[in-house]
Amino acid sequence: MRFWLIFIIIFFAVRYVLPIVLRWALNSFVRKQMRNGGFVVPPQSAPRQDREPGQIHVDYVPPTAAKQKPNEFKGGEYVDFEEVK
């Protein structure tokens, strides 16, 4: 009988009390973030329309590697295998 009483108390606490506590905690967190400016979305720049249609514009070109790897490696050892069916 004691088990069922504890089970019912835990069930009602999880079913009715936990959502209220979580709603309160989430609400206070969101308010704190809004006061600190945590949810500010940075403005995006507008797309430029000064080029003609059909032209390609590249915004970022990655830098080329300054050092090339030495060509010491001529290949690996060949390992023969058989296909098993």
Tab-separated table of C-alpha atoms in Angstrom:
chain	number	residue	atom	x	y	z
A	1	MET	CA	0.000	0.000	0.000
A	2	ARG	CA	2.875	2.348	0.779
A	3	PHE	CA	4.350	1.806	-2.716
A	4	TRP	CA	1.100	2.837	-4.421
A	5	LEU	CA	0.794	5.952	-2.288
A	6	ILE	CA	4.332	7.040	-3.182
A	7	PHE	CA	3.707	6.160	-6.833
A	8	ILE	CA	0.529	8.285	-6.971
A	9	ILE	CA	2.233	11.241	-5.282
A	10	ILE	CA	5.172	11.088	-7.733
A	11	PHE	CA	2.786	10.707	-10.692
A	12	PHE	CA	0.756	13.792	-9.742
A	13	ALA	CA	3.934	15.773	-9.038
A	14	VAL	CA	5.333	14.925	-12.474
A	15	ARG	CA	1.976	15.389	-14.219
A	16	TYR	CA	0.850	18.685	-12.655
A	17	VAL	CA	3.687	20.357	-10.703
A	18	LEU	CA	6.654	19.772	-13.027
A	19	PRO	CA	5.123	21.579	-16.052
A	20	ILE	CA	4.413	24.646	-13.893
A	21	VAL	CA	7.974	24.690	-12.553
A	22	LEU	CA	9.478	24.215	-16.010
A	23	ARG	CA	7.260	26.956	-17.487
A	24	TRP	CA	8.356	29.351	-14.723
A	25	ALA	CA	12.062	28.472	-15.175
A	26	LEU	CA	11.913	28.854	-18.957
A	27	ASN	CA	10.031	32.140	-18.663
A	28	SER	CA	12.626	33.571	-16.264
A	29	PHE	CA	15.468	32.380	-18.520
A	30	VAL	CA	13.945	34.030	-21.586
A	31	ARG	CA	13.359	37.278	-19.695
A	32	LYS	CA	16.973	37.279	-18.498
A	33	GLN	CA	18.259	36.666	-22.030
A	34	MET	CA	16.100	39.462	-23.416
A	35	ARG	CA	17.443	41.883	-20.784
A	36	ASN	CA	21.023	40.918	-21.655
A	37	GLY	CA	20.363	41.091	-25.380
A	38	GLY	CA	21.073	37.404	-25.870
A	39	PHE	CA	18.549	36.822	-28.648
A	40	VAL	CA	19.565	39.680	-30.936
A	41	VAL	CA	19.850	38.613	-34.560
A	42	PRO	CA	22.652	40.445	-36.378
A	43	PRO	CA	21.490	42.359	-39.436
A	44	GLN	CA	22.282	40.769	-42.750
A	45	SER	CA	23.649	42.791	-45.588
A	46	ALA	CA	21.357	43.280	-48.545
A	47	PRO	CA	22.372	41.485	-51.746
A	48	ARG	CA	24.126	43.720	-54.216
A	49	GLN	CA	22.397	44.222	-57.532
A	50	ASP	CA	25.120	46.201	-59.363
A	51	ARG	CA	26.127	43.333	-61.661
A	52	GLU	CA	24.399	42.237	-64.795
A	53	PRO	CA	22.192	39.137	-64.772
A	54	GLY	CA	24.069	35.993	-65.730
A	55	GLN	CA	27.416	37.096	-64.290
A	56	ILE	CA	29.055	35.103	-61.534
A	57	HIS	CA	30.291	36.779	-58.364
A	58	VAL	CA	32.515	34.971	-55.839
A	59	ASP	CA	32.460	36.391	-52.293
A	60	TYR	CA	35.244	34.256	-50.807
A	61	VAL	CA	38.252	32.637	-52.404
A	62	PRO	CA	40.176	30.322	-50.060
A	63	PRO	CA	43.899	31.004	-49.836
A	64	THR	CA	46.154	28.658	-51.774
A	65	ALA	CA	48.569	26.477	-49.888
A	66	ALA	CA	51.925	28.222	-49.623
A	67	LYS	CA	53.883	25.005	-49.157
A	68	GLN	CA	53.370	22.060	-51.437
A	69	LYS	CA	53.837	18.615	-49.947
A	70	PRO	CA	57.077	16.991	-51.037
A	71	ASN	CA	56.713	14.297	-53.669
A	72	GLU	CA	58.716	11.707	-51.734
A	73	PHE	CA	55.893	9.175	-51.600
A	74	LYS	CA	55.966	7.125	-54.804
A	75	GLY	CA	53.145	4.765	-53.906
A	76	GLY	CA	52.357	1.986	-51.509
A	77	GLU	CA	53.009	-1.695	-51.458
A	78	TYR	CA	50.736	-3.693	-53.755
A	79	VAL	CA	48.718	-6.332	-51.943
A	80	ASP	CA	47.131	-9.037	-54.066
A	81	PHE	CA	43.723	-10.320	-53.010
A	82	GLU	CA	41.203	-12.878	-54.121
A	83	GLU	CA	37.506	-12.239	-54.307
A	84	VAL	CA	35.626	-14.852	-52.305
A	85	LYS	CA	32.086	-15.691	-53.389
